Every structure is written in C-alpha cells, then in structure tokens.
Amino acid sequence: MAEVLVLVDHVDGAVRKPTLELLTLARRIGDPVAVALGAGAGNTAGVLGEHGAVKVLTSDAPEFADYLVVPKVDALQAAFDAVSPAAVLVVSSAEGKEIAARLALRIGSGIITDATDLEAGDEGPVATQAVFAASYTTRSRVSKGVPVITVKPNSAPVEPAAAAGTVEALTVSFGETASGTKVVSRTARESTGRPELTEAAIVVSGGRGVNGAENFPLIEALADSLGAAVGASRAAVDAGWYPHTSQVGQTGKSVSPQLYIASGISGAIQHRAGMQTSKTIVAINKDAEAPIFELVDYGVVGDLFAVVPQLTEEINTRKG
Amino acid sequence: MSLRIVVCVKYVPDATGDRRFADDLTLDREDVDGLLSELDEYAVEQALQIADGADDAEITVVTVGPEDAKDALRKALSMGADKAVHVEDDDLHGSDVMGTSLVLAKAVERTGYDLVICGMASTDGVMGVLPALLAERLGVPQVTLLSEVSVAGGVVTGRRDGDTASEQLEASLPAVVSVTDQSGEARYPSFKGIMAAKKKPVESLDLEDLELDADEVGLAGAWTAVDSATERPARTAGTVVKDEGEGGKQLAEFLAGQKFI
Ligand SMILES: Cc1cc2nc3c(=O)[nH]c(=O)nc-3n(C[C@H](O)[C@H](O)[C@H](O)COP(=O)(O)OP(=O)(O)OC[C@H]3O[C@@H](n4cnc5c(N)ncnc54)[C@H](O)[C@@H]3O)c2cc1C
Ligand SMILES: Cc1cc2nc3c(=O)[nH]c(=O)nc-3n(C[C@H](O)[C@H](O)[C@H](O)COP(=O)(O)OP(=O)(O)OC[C@H]3O[C@@H](n4cnc5c(N)ncnc54)[C@H](O)[C@@H]3O)c2cc1C
C-alpha cells in the first residue's frame, strides 16, 4: 500500500490531538509515515504507533527552534524524498499551512488548505472544504503532483490502530534560506488548564455582551462545568477583556467543536466564519433579532447575566 | 538610498453580500460587489508607517485581478501609497494559489523591492499561504503573521503570536512580511488623499510583460481542481425560547438531551 506522509504537531514530544485525527484520515489513503521535528521528537513514536504510524522519521536539530518555518520545510522535503509518498497531510495551523505550501511548491504539487474531510478517489484524495464563511461546501482535488493537503482540527475521529511505529533518524541538510528568519526570543503561552481552543469538543464563547473583563469568570465557570475551552469575539478581545489568542473567527481561531455556546455575541459574518461548522450551536442573547439565532440548534433570548449562572448551576447539580 | 516597499493587495467579493461560484466553479465576480480585502488595509497601513520612519521610501501597490480590481488599487493609493501596478489578463481567470504567487513574484521582481508586505490572508480564499509562497519563489526570508513590525538599518523585526508561544523575529532585507489585524488600525483615506490618488500612476501589465505563458496560470494551469461547490443548506430552524426565569434550566435540559451533560 502507498505511504502517506503526516507532519506531526507536538509540544516537546506531546502529540497534539489534530495529528491523531490526521492519522485516521491518512489510513483511508495508505500507510501513514509520521515526521516529527524538534525537541522531544523521538518521544512521539509510542502514541503515533498506537494510532497507525508504520514509521516515524525524527530529527531534533536546533535549527527548527532557532529559525522560522524554512528548516521544517527542508526536513519535510527530506522525508518526502526518502519515502515517495502518495500524499502529504499537515494540520491546518498557521505554521502548518506555511510549511505545507512551501513544500508543495518545491515538489511541484498543488495544495489544498483547511480541508474538513478527506477520502480516497479515482484520481487521488478528494478534500471537502467549507468556504465563504462555511456557506458553501466544495470538493476539490490536487491535479498536479503529489497532493499536499492541510486539514482543520476536529475533522475526523481519533481511532487507535496498532502499527509498528518504527523510529528512524531523518537526515536533513539545511539550505541557504533556512537561517533567513531568526527567532530572537520565544515566550511560551501560559497554560490555562483548559482544553486547547481548536481541539476542544466544547467551546463556550463570550462577546461584547459580557461587558467587561471582570465578568468573564461567568463564561469561564460555564466552560469549566462542561470541560470546555473559552473563546471570545473580536469585540471582547479588542476591548482587552480576554486574550487575543482566544478570538474565534476569520482572523482568530477557526473551531469546529461538537458544541459551541455563544453568549452576548451577535453573529457577525467574520465571527461565523470561525464557528459555523460546529456540530451543535447554542446562543444566549438578549436581542431576539441577533443574526446568531439563524444558526442555532437552541437559543435563549435573555440576559446572559441571569441565564449563564443558572445554566452553570444546573449543569453542576446534574453532574452531582 | 530609497527604501522600496511593495504591498500586495487583493480585490475580493464583499463578505457581507452574497458570495457565489460561477458555472465553471470559480469565484463569481460578475454579479457581486468587490472591494479591497479589509485585511490588506492593515498591510498598506504598516507600509505607510514604515515609509514615514525611513529617510526616503516609495510604496508601490500591486494587484492581480480583473478590470474592477483597479478599485482596490485606488483605495490603497488614496490611503497614501505612491504608485500602483495592475496585472490583468484574461488568461489569469481561475488561477490557484500557485499561479497567483507565480504572477506576483514576477510582478514584484519587475517592480524592484526591498520589502514586500502582504495581508495575513485574503477574505475570500483565506488560505494565508501566499506570503510564504512568495518568499519561497523570491528566495528571501519570510517574516509572516506579524502583529508588530518595524524596519531599521536594513533589518526587519516583528512579533508573531502563535498558538503556543509568541516569537520575536528578525531578518535582513530584502524580505516578505505579512501583518495581522492586530498590527494597528488602518487609516481612512482623506479627501485630499482621494483627490491625489486620481493623479497617481497605475501601470497595467499582462502575462507577456511578465514573460509568463498562459498555460502556467489560470484555470488550465491550476494545480488544483474544484469538482463541486454546493450551497450549504440553511440550518434547520432550531428552538429559540424566551427566558422567563427558567431559560438556563431549559438550556441545561436541551444539553442533557444531546448528551453533553
Ligand atoms: C477584517 C475583519 C476581521 C474580523 N475578524 C473577526 C473575528 O475573527 N472574530 C470576531 O468575532 N469578529 C471579527 N470581526 C468583527 C466582527 O465584524 C464583529 O464586529 C464582532 O464579531 C462583534 O462582536 P460581538 O458579537 O461580541 O459584538 P456585538 O456585535 O456588539 O454584539 C454584542 C451582542 O451582545 C448582546 N448582548 C448585550 N448585552 C447582553 C446581555 N446582557 N445578555 C445577552 N446578550 C447581550 C447584544 O444583543 C449583541 O447581539 C472582524 C471584522 C473585520 C472587519
Ligand atoms: C473559497 C476559495 C477557496 C480556495 N481554495 C484554494 C485551495 O485550496 N488551493 C489553491 O491553490 N487555491 C485556492 N483558491 C484560490 C486562491 O485563493 C487564489 O488563487 C488566491 O489569489 C491566492 O490565495 P488567497 O487569496 O487565499 O491568499 P492568501 O494567502 O489568503 O492571501 C494573503 C495575502 O496575499 C496577497 N494576495 C493574495 N492574492 C492576491 C492577488 N490576487 N493580488 C495581490 N495580492 C494578493 C494579499 O496581500 C493577501 O492578504 C481558493 C479560492 C477561493 C475563493
């Protein structure tokens, strides 16, 4: 069976969930060969093997941390040359997309970004995309070269499948451009203890209606009762009530959880662009005319300061 | 010596209107209103600020798009850019990102540059990869997705706020930069700016001027193919209740019914 290259997204060896989803999709097309780069790369093999990786190619050269993007492109290209895969899959993060695009150009292949599903077709893998703020669904293919496809988190289930997961060191020779953009310093983001926004099964978001940073704990308490991640609209973020990294939407994070709860968010097109593919959508808003209600499976027209605490309390009671 | 800044701007369908596909599954540009991609206004703004801080600088805005795309150039010129380049050719219709980046790379090289500034993503394709492709094609550093950018002494520095960390970046010019909507509010064109823009030069180029063949770009030259585009069915109307004091409990009941609790 053909091999499929999967670029591993991990933090110091801890594999992030979207990569395990990629392995599920990769198995529809062929045998997954994972490429893990950077500090801790070798530690990823166990979990990757449990999820179907037949081989894990690793390199922990310092270049990956010291310079932006290009060293990883050089490494992925080295893996590509070593394996001759039938497709290359990468997680649709900002960095993932840039790596994938530059690799595609180098190997003379087309690229599809932000796929929400993937299946084998007569002429190669067929990708589903949700475009124009998810108002259209397209099915597309790469028509030249080896398909390079980036996939959005939460696009496939994580399915265990035992495989060899044999670790092999990847030899990378870095090109001249690899050291072009120096990472002078890096400040790690403080962990909130909550699930990562793009990976979470449930997202609870607050908007301008939350009316101040001092009220965001209401949203957090609801999120914690459901084990959810916290998101925010751009209005809330621009006002400084919540960190920009929590922004959901066109210029923020794109999420597609099982459940999305919007409180005090009107549902502007740019916000919808980042959450419209959520499976179940719930909104709490005091304005019955708010566009968000066009999307909801369940909506409450009401004051969030009354509804949200009652909801949180009821959930905590039911959980016992 | 003058700092040559090139800003890539895209003409896109208005996101608040009805965006559609044409029969050949490319973007319908005939029946929808277009405008300068809002995210490219941030790129123009940063170019203006960098130029202000330089001894001597010249800003050229470049677009690849049909006749109407001139509107995007005019907007950028009225914000304060100095001149414009419009790449326009019937054979460009249906280009994918590989085709677009090839044309832009040629246009930018022809114009001459020390710094290329792009938006973080267009508001239609939203791929967010064109700046990286442009850097790859030009063989210069990419300093992308910056929420803060400055240029001094032939070096560009900036901050990139990523998923897990915030990074401070540095590269020597020439380089390709892209900026996010956190980089600073874009200015509105002044009346004076709008009047001045009418007199600023807009150069039109076609594929021949860029020494490109028709089969390298457009629908025929695309490395990707769209097989189908279907409008997402409107979500079936959900239940909307008015809170009469029990709204939170009713919502909990719904969530329990859906097995979320
Ligand atoms: C280029 C561009 C990119 C953008 N990207 C994004 C993006 O990524 N994400 C994003 O979110 N936005 C984005 N925006 C902004 C977007 O257009 C909207 O301005 C924004 O989403 C509005 O946020 P909001 O819904 O919180 O605020 P508003 O639109 O002001 O809505 C607040 C809502 O809260 C309700 N409310 C008020 N008080 C209460 C209460 N006590 N109880 C219940 N309800 C209450 C109101 O009825 C109202 O519906 C972008 C805009 C542009 C131009
Ligand atoms: C809904 C949709 C989905 C698409 N999916 C794919 C796909 O999966 N694969 C693919 O190869 N193509 C795809 N395309 C085509 C692709 O978007 C266009 O070729 C486009 O010109 C380049 O991509 P982008 O606009 O998304 O670039 P982005 O990378 O999002 O744009 C970033 C920046 O590049 C600059 N820029 C982009 N285009 C131009 C331009 N024409 N002129 C000047 N500057 C520009 C701007 O500064 C912009 O802010 C898609 C198009 C649409 C409308």
XYZ file of C-alpha atoms and ligand atoms in Angstrom:
687
model
C 0.000 0.000 0.000
C 1.145 3.543 -0.735
C 2.660 5.598 2.053
C 1.218 8.884 3.283
C 3.431 11.454 4.957
C 1.985 13.076 8.091
C 3.739 16.053 9.709
C 3.455 15.724 13.489
C 2.271 18.674 15.574
C 3.689 18.221 19.070
C 4.912 20.215 22.034
C 8.138 18.777 23.477
C 7.114 15.294 22.435
C 3.450 15.513 23.477
C 1.480 14.852 20.294
C -1.484 17.176 19.825
C -4.865 15.704 19.026
C -5.221 17.066 15.454
C -2.243 14.918 14.424
C -4.004 11.773 15.660
C -7.006 12.834 13.556
C -4.684 13.138 10.542
C -3.541 9.563 11.120
C -7.169 8.405 10.933
C -7.581 10.237 7.605
C -4.189 9.084 6.298
C -5.212 5.429 6.764
C -8.058 5.960 4.275
C -5.414 6.625 1.634
C -2.447 4.495 2.646
C 0.109 3.668 5.324
C 0.936 6.673 7.497
C 4.589 7.634 7.885
C 4.930 10.344 10.525
C 7.556 13.095 10.541
C 8.326 14.537 13.981
C 10.686 17.509 14.242
C 12.238 19.452 17.105
C 12.915 18.856 20.779
C 11.241 15.696 22.055
C 10.557 14.371 18.544
C 11.740 10.885 19.493
C 9.193 10.656 22.315
C 6.262 10.883 19.917
C 6.729 7.411 18.436
C 4.739 5.475 21.034
C 1.449 7.259 20.615
C 1.920 7.612 16.845
C 2.426 3.855 16.567
C -0.736 3.223 18.552
C -2.599 5.350 16.014
C -1.361 3.688 12.849
C 2.036 5.166 12.015
C 4.093 2.428 10.400
C 7.231 4.531 10.652
C 8.270 7.679 12.488
C 11.028 9.833 10.987
C 12.569 12.129 13.568
C 15.045 14.969 13.721
C 15.693 17.287 16.640
C 18.193 19.655 15.015
C 18.364 23.040 16.793
C 17.508 24.826 13.536
C 13.789 24.053 13.998
C 13.624 26.230 17.092
C 16.126 28.883 16.029
C 14.639 29.861 12.649
C 11.122 30.296 11.285
C 9.360 27.700 9.083
C 12.013 27.006 6.411
C 14.084 24.427 8.368
C 10.907 22.370 8.786
C 10.249 22.640 5.050
C 13.770 21.338 4.386
C 13.117 18.423 6.750
C 9.724 17.556 5.303
C 11.264 17.641 1.855
C 13.993 15.253 3.018
C 11.286 12.914 4.330
C 9.382 13.246 1.072
C 12.464 12.258 -0.924
C 13.149 9.318 1.389
C 9.602 7.916 1.232
C 7.963 8.921 -2.121
C 4.506 9.118 -0.567
C 1.114 9.257 -2.304
C 0.053 12.330 -0.303
C 1.289 14.709 2.388
C -1.015 15.725 5.255
C -0.397 18.638 7.619
C -2.517 20.181 10.379
C -4.128 23.487 9.333
C -2.343 25.682 11.857
C -0.776 28.948 10.719
C 2.677 27.346 10.674
C 1.414 24.051 9.267
C -0.128 25.788 6.271
C 3.046 27.745 5.520
C 5.218 24.627 5.733
C 2.818 22.685 3.518
C 2.626 25.440 0.900
C 6.379 25.818 0.540
C 6.836 22.055 0.327
C 4.116 21.839 -2.341
C 5.843 24.485 -4.448
C 9.211 22.729 -4.145
C 7.848 19.338 -5.187
C 5.722 20.845 -7.981
C 2.388 19.967 -6.388
C -0.871 21.765 -5.810
C -2.070 22.469 -2.293
C -5.472 22.400 -0.643
C -5.812 24.144 2.715
C -8.342 23.825 5.527
C -9.920 20.547 4.410
C -12.714 19.382 6.712
C -12.814 15.834 5.358
C -10.786 13.573 3.112
C -11.492 10.376 1.211
C -9.809 8.262 -1.436
C -10.979 8.940 -5.020
C -10.242 7.572 -8.507
C -7.927 10.477 -9.232
C -6.381 10.758 -5.770
C -7.682 12.037 -2.452
C -10.787 14.219 -2.545
C -10.951 17.017 0.037
C -14.009 18.745 1.414
C -13.680 22.462 2.207
C -16.154 24.786 3.918
C -15.749 28.138 2.142
C -17.212 31.654 2.216
C -17.762 31.551 5.981
C -18.924 27.938 5.573
C -21.862 28.916 3.359
C -20.576 26.616 0.586
C -19.117 23.134 0.679
C -16.607 22.298 -2.046
C -14.993 19.046 -3.073
C -11.579 19.502 -4.592
C -8.505 17.633 -5.664
C -4.873 18.320 -6.287
C -4.493 17.806 -10.041
C -0.716 18.076 -10.334
C 1.984 16.355 -8.333
C 1.629 14.576 -5.011
C -1.364 16.029 -3.136
C -0.403 18.296 -0.227
C -3.434 18.869 1.988
C -3.840 20.707 5.276
C -6.721 19.560 7.490
C -8.615 21.524 10.124
C -8.687 20.191 13.695
C -11.811 18.184 14.640
C -12.290 16.953 11.061
C -12.000 13.259 11.883
C -12.326 10.958 14.881
C -9.223 9.742 16.689
C -9.137 5.976 16.090
C -6.468 3.770 17.617
C -4.861 1.295 15.177
C -1.765 -0.569 16.207
C 1.201 -0.297 13.855
C 4.959 -0.740 14.044
C 5.830 2.891 14.716
C 9.455 2.147 13.982
C 11.665 5.136 14.702
C 14.213 6.215 12.117
C 16.506 9.231 12.245
C 15.898 11.644 9.403
C 18.967 13.226 7.822
C 18.332 16.835 6.885
C 20.673 19.143 5.036
C 19.507 22.690 5.574
C 19.510 25.004 2.571
C 20.768 28.572 2.389
C 17.376 30.130 3.127
C 16.819 28.020 6.269
C 18.553 30.548 8.514
C 16.925 33.600 6.902
C 14.446 34.393 9.648
C 15.886 34.236 13.116
C 13.701 33.580 16.168
C 15.318 36.054 18.559
C 13.200 35.104 21.546
C 10.174 32.994 22.366
C 7.685 33.457 25.189
C 5.601 30.375 25.857
C 1.926 30.961 26.448
C 0.760 30.244 29.966
C -1.473 27.215 30.150
C -4.976 27.865 31.472
C -5.517 24.209 32.314
C -8.478 24.249 29.919
C -8.551 22.353 26.622
C -6.876 23.943 23.601
C -9.428 26.079 21.736
C -9.104 24.486 18.303
C -9.094 20.931 19.667
C -11.842 21.217 22.285
C -15.028 19.181 21.978
C -16.960 22.048 23.564
C -16.293 25.796 23.243
C -18.001 28.467 25.330
C -17.531 31.996 23.951
C -18.281 35.464 25.247
C -18.747 38.679 23.292
C -19.390 42.363 23.787
C -22.485 41.467 25.794
C -20.273 40.139 28.592
C -19.494 43.789 29.217
C -16.091 43.760 30.895
C -13.119 41.581 31.823
C -14.498 41.343 35.352
C -17.481 39.367 34.012
C -15.542 36.801 32.009
C -15.320 34.463 35.029
C -19.037 33.802 34.365
C -18.121 32.415 30.960
C -15.168 30.509 32.440
C -17.341 28.914 35.097
C -19.766 27.679 32.446
C -16.845 26.371 30.399
C -15.396 24.543 33.405
C -18.740 22.910 34.205
C -18.634 21.381 30.706
C -14.865 20.781 30.478
C -14.838 23.287 27.623
C -12.416 25.792 26.123
C -13.144 29.521 26.360
C -13.441 31.627 23.229
C -14.246 35.286 22.597
C -15.455 37.560 19.835
C -13.172 40.185 18.376
C -15.176 42.900 20.125
C -14.385 41.322 23.510
C -10.752 40.802 22.588
C -10.230 44.294 21.176
C -11.694 45.714 24.378
C -8.965 43.859 26.254
C -11.372 41.640 28.202
C -9.808 38.383 27.051
C -6.513 37.410 25.337
C -6.346 37.711 21.563
C -5.343 34.057 21.307
C -8.916 33.188 22.336
C -10.516 35.044 19.428
C -12.822 32.886 17.340
C -13.440 33.897 13.744
C -11.968 34.782 10.410
C -8.851 36.424 11.849
C -8.860 34.401 15.041
C -9.130 30.660 15.579
C -11.375 28.552 13.473
C -13.163 25.984 15.642
C -15.499 23.106 14.860
C -16.398 21.504 18.168
C -19.290 19.188 18.933
C -20.917 22.038 20.866
C -20.465 25.819 20.560
C -22.127 28.148 23.074
C -22.139 31.882 22.206
C -23.077 34.350 24.926
C -23.533 38.031 24.146
C -22.278 37.574 20.592
C -24.297 38.990 17.685
C -23.059 36.607 14.994
C -21.224 38.893 12.520
C -20.079 37.181 9.313
C -16.434 37.288 10.447
C -17.330 35.512 13.683
C -19.476 32.966 11.871
C -16.552 32.187 9.569
C -14.771 30.663 12.549
C -17.562 28.638 14.177
C -20.231 27.840 11.613
C -19.009 24.265 11.139
C -19.651 23.455 14.823
C -21.956 20.441 15.106
C -24.395 21.889 17.645
C -24.743 25.642 18.129
C -26.319 27.329 21.133
C -26.721 31.073 21.750
C -27.731 33.276 24.626
C -28.507 36.832 23.569
C -30.964 39.433 24.799
C -31.743 40.586 21.247
C -34.168 38.195 19.509
C -33.115 39.694 16.149
C -29.389 38.900 16.558
C -28.142 37.049 13.430
C -26.596 34.318 15.599
C -30.105 32.910 16.124
C -30.200 31.988 12.390
C -27.563 29.365 13.147
C -28.673 27.899 16.422
C -29.965 24.493 17.336
C -31.108 26.020 20.592
C -31.268 29.660 21.558
C -32.287 31.571 24.639
C -33.441 35.161 24.243
C -32.450 36.623 27.559
C -29.937 38.391 29.753
C -26.757 36.351 29.934
C -26.164 37.553 33.485
C -29.254 35.595 34.504
C -29.141 32.683 32.060
C -25.451 31.743 32.208
C -25.158 31.370 36.019
C -28.418 29.403 36.140
C -27.179 27.124 33.372
C -23.832 26.593 35.100
C -25.510 25.789 38.392
C -27.936 23.369 36.766
C -25.090 21.560 34.961
C -23.071 21.271 38.177
C -26.139 19.950 40.023
C -26.895 17.374 37.341
C -23.289 16.190 37.353
C -23.689 15.747 41.109
C 19.053 55.158 -0.811
C 15.357 54.851 -1.163
C 13.523 52.006 0.588
C 11.363 50.253 -1.999
C 8.213 48.821 -0.450
C 5.762 46.724 -2.465
C 2.345 45.966 -0.956
C 0.287 43.106 -2.403
C -3.424 43.839 -2.240
C -6.315 41.665 -3.330
C -9.682 42.643 -4.757
C -12.317 40.393 -3.197
C -16.094 39.970 -3.146
C -17.780 41.814 -0.291
C -18.177 39.350 2.584
C -21.379 40.992 3.748
C -23.000 40.344 0.359
C -23.873 37.065 -1.371
C -20.681 35.353 -2.430
C -21.133 32.735 -5.108
C -19.485 30.355 -7.530
C -19.792 30.776 -11.298
C -20.685 27.844 -13.600
C -17.018 26.919 -14.068
C -16.701 26.657 -10.239
C -14.518 29.738 -9.990
C -15.407 32.777 -7.950
C -18.426 34.652 -9.365
C -17.050 38.158 -9.887
C -19.729 39.323 -12.337
C -22.701 39.675 -10.047
C -21.133 40.570 -6.721
C -19.627 43.785 -5.394
C -15.891 43.781 -4.824
C -13.548 45.770 -2.641
C -10.020 45.915 -1.262
C -9.665 42.929 1.110
C -10.020 44.526 4.556
C -7.039 42.593 5.840
C -4.843 44.204 3.174
C -5.660 47.645 4.566
C -3.502 46.657 7.539
C -0.637 45.882 5.134
C -0.976 49.295 3.460
C -1.067 50.948 6.898
C 2.155 49.272 8.017
C 3.824 50.219 4.723
C 2.857 53.856 5.308
C 4.209 53.776 8.845
C 7.478 52.129 7.800
C 7.850 54.679 4.979
C 7.257 57.513 7.456
C 10.104 56.228 9.587
C 12.506 55.885 6.657
C 14.664 58.673 5.185
C 13.283 58.076 1.769
C 10.784 55.437 0.724
C 8.484 54.608 -2.137
C 5.372 52.435 -1.845
C 4.046 50.517 -4.826
C 0.791 48.569 -4.505
C 0.342 45.517 -6.723
C -2.768 43.541 -7.516
C -3.513 40.562 -9.721
C -7.115 40.670 -10.809
C -9.699 41.725 -13.391
C -10.507 45.262 -14.581
C -12.527 46.111 -11.444
C -9.524 45.308 -9.241
C -8.372 48.871 -10.012
C -10.782 49.885 -7.229
C -8.568 48.111 -4.707
C -5.516 49.940 -6.062
C -7.294 53.323 -5.916
C -8.239 52.733 -2.298
C -4.626 51.927 -1.395
C -3.373 54.968 -3.339
C -5.888 57.192 -1.574
C -4.564 55.902 1.763
C -1.153 57.212 0.697
C 0.714 54.691 -1.487
C 2.739 56.293 -4.290
C 2.047 54.188 -7.354
C 0.317 51.029 -8.497
C 0.808 48.007 -10.710
C -2.197 46.116 -12.057
C -1.619 42.668 -13.523
C -4.591 41.936 -15.713
C -5.012 39.236 -18.345
C -7.977 37.097 -19.407
C -5.792 34.027 -19.090
C -5.445 34.664 -15.327
C -9.076 33.682 -14.740
C -9.304 30.764 -12.309
C -5.717 30.859 -11.031
C -4.991 28.870 -7.888
C -2.549 29.999 -5.225
C 0.430 28.547 -7.112
C -0.487 30.561 -10.212
C -1.208 33.730 -8.269
C 2.063 33.535 -6.349
C 3.992 32.997 -9.605
C 2.462 36.108 -11.177
C 3.010 38.187 -8.047
C 6.630 37.063 -7.772
C 7.278 38.161 -11.367
C 5.487 41.481 -10.856
C 7.336 42.208 -7.619
C 10.711 41.368 -9.188
C 9.976 43.587 -12.153
C 8.998 46.488 -9.876
C 12.075 46.082 -7.670
C 11.763 45.780 -3.887
C 13.485 45.802 -0.540
C 10.371 44.852 1.389
C 7.158 43.132 0.288
C 4.185 43.493 2.648
C 1.055 41.320 2.438
C -2.084 40.860 4.484
C -2.339 37.777 6.759
C -4.951 36.205 4.463
C -7.423 37.297 1.839
C -11.042 37.483 2.963
C -12.194 35.153 0.157
C -9.719 32.312 -0.305
C -8.413 32.776 3.260
C -5.543 30.396 2.633
C -2.957 32.519 4.412
C -0.111 30.917 2.476
C 0.580 33.323 -0.350
C 3.198 35.378 1.544
C 5.174 32.216 2.391
C 4.978 31.092 -1.257
C 6.130 34.498 -2.435
C 9.152 34.305 -0.099
C 9.943 30.807 -1.380
C 9.726 31.951 -5.002
C 11.801 35.103 -4.428
C 14.343 33.253 -2.279
C 14.148 35.821 0.522
C 13.230 35.478 4.241
C 9.575 35.252 5.240
C 8.639 37.247 8.329
C 4.953 36.450 8.426
C 1.841 36.906 10.579
C 3.285 39.835 12.483
C 1.236 41.760 14.999
C 4.079 44.282 15.316
C 6.633 45.224 12.692
C 9.482 47.685 12.286
C 12.372 48.273 9.902
C 15.743 49.824 10.745
C 19.216 49.580 9.272
C 18.256 47.057 6.614
C 16.697 44.678 9.147
C 13.028 43.897 9.676
C 11.885 42.797 13.118
C 8.466 41.759 14.307
C 6.346 39.794 16.733
C 4.488 36.650 15.715
C 1.810 35.478 18.139
C 1.473 31.750 17.631
C -0.657 29.025 19.124
C 1.701 28.052 21.885
C 4.160 30.932 22.010
C 4.854 34.487 20.997
C 8.021 34.904 18.967
C 10.274 37.878 18.259
C 11.622 37.576 14.703
C 14.414 39.200 12.747
C 15.551 39.098 9.113
C 17.720 41.108 6.741
C 16.149 42.884 3.782
C 15.013 42.058 1.190
C 12.184 40.128 2.837
C 8.499 39.268 2.576
C 6.328 40.320 5.508
C 2.671 39.683 6.310
C 0.794 41.530 9.030
C -2.274 40.625 11.085
C -5.260 42.751 12.044
C -3.560 43.272 15.417
C -0.788 45.333 13.797
C -2.657 48.630 14.087
C -5.897 50.205 12.803
C -5.737 51.218 9.168
C -6.275 54.908 8.387
C -9.225 56.206 6.386
C -8.378 57.932 3.135
C -8.679 61.718 3.489
C -10.457 63.846 0.876
C -7.051 65.146 -0.133
C -5.809 61.562 -0.408
C -8.717 60.603 -2.625
C -8.127 63.553 -4.949
C -4.371 62.915 -5.057
C -4.931 59.218 -5.869
C -6.587 60.159 -9.154
C -3.292 61.545 -10.439
C -1.057 58.727 -9.229
C 0.318 56.355 -11.872
C -1.269 52.907 -12.366
C 0.775 50.674 -14.646
C -1.038 47.805 -16.366
C 0.839 44.617 -17.121
C -0.225 41.425 -18.878
C 1.296 37.955 -18.972
C 3.538 38.846 -21.900
C 5.025 41.779 -19.982
C 5.883 39.345 -17.194
C 7.240 36.763 -19.631
C 4.744 34.181 -18.484
C 2.889 31.641 -20.636
C -0.880 31.343 -20.444
C -0.655 27.647 -19.526
C 1.334 28.422 -16.362
C -1.627 30.247 -14.820
C -5.415 30.390 -14.871
C -7.864 27.522 -14.687
C -5.913 25.490 -17.264
C -2.630 25.918 -15.417
C -4.025 25.339 -11.927
C -2.531 22.523 -9.866
C -5.801 22.039 -8.016
C -9.317 21.312 -9.316
C -12.699 22.008 -7.755
C -15.133 19.192 -8.636
C -18.231 20.595 -6.972
C -19.472 23.530 -4.920
C -22.792 23.252 -3.164
C -24.527 25.812 -1.066
C -24.739 24.612 2.497
C -28.379 24.002 3.307
C -29.652 26.648 5.686
C -29.572 25.176 9.180
C -32.982 23.835 10.047
C -34.568 26.340 12.336
C -33.651 25.469 15.882
C -35.637 26.021 19.040
C -35.489 29.559 20.373
C -37.049 30.233 23.766
C -37.518 33.466 25.638
C -36.105 33.489 29.155
C -38.979 33.801 31.600
C -36.783 32.931 34.556
C -36.090 29.295 33.645
C -34.009 29.873 30.474
C -30.828 28.455 31.965
C -32.578 25.321 33.207
C -34.318 24.796 29.865
C -30.965 25.077 28.104
C -29.466 22.550 30.530
C -32.334 20.207 29.674
C -31.538 20.582 25.950
C -27.829 19.922 26.559
C -28.624 16.858 28.658
C -30.903 15.578 25.879
C -27.978 15.933 23.459
C -25.729 14.022 25.902
C -23.446 16.992 26.556
C -24.053 16.726 30.294
C -11.436 42.161 8.639
C -12.266 41.831 9.855
C -11.988 40.655 10.549
C -12.750 40.314 11.681
N -12.471 39.141 12.341
C -13.263 38.792 13.389
C -13.034 37.560 14.096
O -12.110 36.802 13.790
N -13.864 37.247 15.119
C -14.898 38.051 15.508
O -15.625 37.692 16.458
N -15.121 39.214 14.881
C -14.326 39.605 13.850
N -14.550 40.804 13.251
C -15.505 41.744 13.898
C -16.942 41.451 13.575
O -17.302 42.119 12.390
C -17.850 41.949 14.736
O -17.597 43.310 14.967
C -17.661 41.197 16.057
O -17.750 39.803 15.852
C -18.726 41.640 17.056
O -18.523 41.022 18.290
P -19.733 40.774 19.294
O -20.728 39.880 18.635
O -19.153 40.361 20.583
O -20.307 42.266 19.492
P -21.644 42.912 19.008
O -21.850 42.736 17.550
O -21.656 44.287 19.572
O -22.754 42.044 19.723
C -22.965 42.012 21.112
C -24.213 41.207 21.336
O -24.388 41.017 22.723
C -25.772 41.118 23.036
N -25.883 41.481 24.439
C -25.541 42.658 25.031
N -25.763 42.610 26.361
C -26.264 41.378 26.616
C -26.709 40.728 27.800
N -26.646 41.321 28.991
N -27.194 39.481 27.709
C -27.248 38.858 26.496
N -26.863 39.433 25.347
C -26.358 40.670 25.406
C -26.297 42.151 22.074
O -27.690 41.970 21.860
C -25.482 41.876 20.803
O -26.139 40.976 19.930
C -13.803 41.161 12.134
C -14.070 42.332 11.413
C -13.324 42.674 10.297
C -13.650 43.928 9.566
C -13.135 29.845 -1.455
C -11.813 29.656 -2.140
C -11.032 28.540 -1.823
C -9.799 28.355 -2.445
N -9.054 27.246 -2.145
C -7.860 27.071 -2.777
C -7.035 25.941 -2.497
O -7.359 25.094 -1.649
N -5.870 25.807 -3.184
C -5.442 26.751 -4.100
O -4.366 26.587 -4.668
N -6.186 27.837 -4.371
C -7.380 28.024 -3.738
N -8.125 29.130 -4.007
C -7.578 30.141 -4.912
C -6.703 31.122 -4.164
O -7.356 31.636 -3.028
C -6.343 32.275 -5.094
O -5.534 31.796 -6.096
C -5.710 33.483 -4.423
O -5.405 34.529 -5.290
C -4.480 33.179 -3.562
O -4.895 32.712 -2.376
P -5.539 33.583 -1.190
O -6.206 34.768 -1.749
O -6.342 32.650 -0.410
O -4.207 34.063 -0.498
P -3.868 34.345 0.985
O -2.633 33.564 1.260
O -5.020 34.159 1.892
O -3.532 35.893 0.857
C -2.570 36.518 1.669
C -2.151 37.801 1.060
O -1.593 37.608 -0.228
C -1.848 38.748 -1.043
N -2.627 38.344 -2.239
C -3.374 37.217 -2.392
N -3.920 37.213 -3.612
C -3.526 38.341 -4.252
C -3.768 38.914 -5.539
N -4.519 38.314 -6.444
N -3.192 40.115 -5.824
C -2.415 40.738 -4.915
N -2.155 40.248 -3.693
C -2.702 39.066 -3.375
C -2.598 39.730 -0.189
O -1.682 40.577 0.444
C -3.255 38.817 0.833
O -3.595 39.459 2.026
C -9.353 29.301 -3.385
C -10.132 30.430 -3.681
C -11.359 30.601 -3.080
C -12.172 31.821 -3.429
